[in-house]
Amino acid sequence: KNIGVFHRNMSRIIAITNQKGGVGKTTTCVNLAASLAATRRKVLLVDLDPQGNATMGSGVNKHELELGGYHLLLEEIPVADIIVDAGTAGFKLLPGNSDLTAAEVQLMQLDERETRLGRRLQPVAGQYDYVLIDCPQSLGNLTINALSAVDDVFLPLQPHYLALHGLSKLLQTIDLVSKRLNDRLRLAGVMLCLYESGTRLAAEVSGDVEAFFRESTHVDTAWQDVHLFESRIRRNIRLAEAPSFEQSIFQYAAQSAGADDYRALADEVVSLYASQAEVDRDRQQIVMRQAA
Ligand code: ADP
Ligand code: MG
């Protein structure tokens, strides 16, 4: 089993999900993708939300798509033909729009209705360092497909007094998918978005979030060592404005606090995986020594 880890393709496949809307999923997808791309990582962003906000925010018109997530899920068109360039942000986009709602319904007719996305992405995933999937705000079948396709889940939370409300439903879903469909799945990271620094509420909720994930009663296989990102994404007006210019924060306002925060988050993501690769290597060496 450890040998598998050693030889494994090192692309990181991550779903950014939270069934609550407006917590910063799409903003994080677009700007994390752009930030990773700016440091010369190869990144594919998959827009799995029928709202198509990640598509628009990446500079691609969701109303004029020839091909998109619908074709990914329901047709056998080569995936590479569906992928486009994300404006000038330097990453690749698999665009989506409201056709995804129809795709979700039609998927239900297929045998592989929960695993179709993973099977379709598989031939191209290895060409990227990071594949990020922007999830819709529901725990419906599109999200199930995302969870069965990825290794890791990143969960954006807005520090709000109801931030943890409804979270157990998501955690149960992750747990269920990890048991039934995808044993690689884990909740890898939690980030605070729309952070109002200096407020008591933000500090309190951050403390609650930390306590929640440290508490042993929540520790199940799928979220054993969830990383609480130290970089917080502060509320910054430039981040809200950038999508209407079809730009990432690095094109729209490279000197803003929003750009600083997403740069820091991308650095933390990269070092999270670098330290994990080291742990995998150490384990591998122990296994080889024991075998010798
Ligand atoms: P979700 O994808 O979870 O629904 P979004 O990323 O679309 O959330 O964010 C919801 C709204 O908040 C959007 O209008 C977005 O532009 C805005 N927004 C997101 N993050 C920030 C931030 N850090 N500062 C200011 N506005 C933000
Ligand atoms: Mg969104």
mmCIF file of C-alpha atoms in Angstrom, residues 27 53 56-57 238-248 252:
data_model
loop_
_atom_site.group_PDB
_atom_site.id
_atom_site.type_symbol
_atom_site.label_atom_id
_atom_site.label_comp_id
_atom_site.label_asym_id
_atom_site.label_seq_id
_atom_site.Cartn_x
_atom_site.Cartn_y
_atom_site.Cartn_z
ATOM 1 C CA THR A 27 -13.523 33.448 -4.655
ATOM 2 C CA ASN A 53 -19.519 32.090 -11.049
ATOM 3 C CA MET A 56 -17.306 34.144 -15.189
ATOM 4 C CA GLY A 57 -14.702 35.100 -12.601
ATOM 5 C CA ARG A 238 -11.194 44.381 -4.188
ATOM 6 C CA LEU A 239 -11.965 40.654 -3.955
ATOM 7 C CA ALA A 240 -15.653 41.368 -4.458
ATOM 8 C CA GLU A 241 -14.983 43.729 -7.376
ATOM 9 C CA ALA A 242 -12.525 41.593 -9.350
ATOM 10 C CA PRO A 243 -15.099 39.115 -10.795
ATOM 11 C CA SER A 244 -17.090 41.878 -12.488
ATOM 12 C CA PHE A 245 -13.903 42.694 -14.405
ATOM 13 C CA GLU A 246 -13.520 38.968 -15.173
ATOM 14 C CA GLN A 247 -10.175 39.025 -13.444
ATOM 15 C CA SER A 248 -8.441 37.325 -10.576
ATOM 16 C CA TYR A 252 -7.272 43.381 -10.823
#
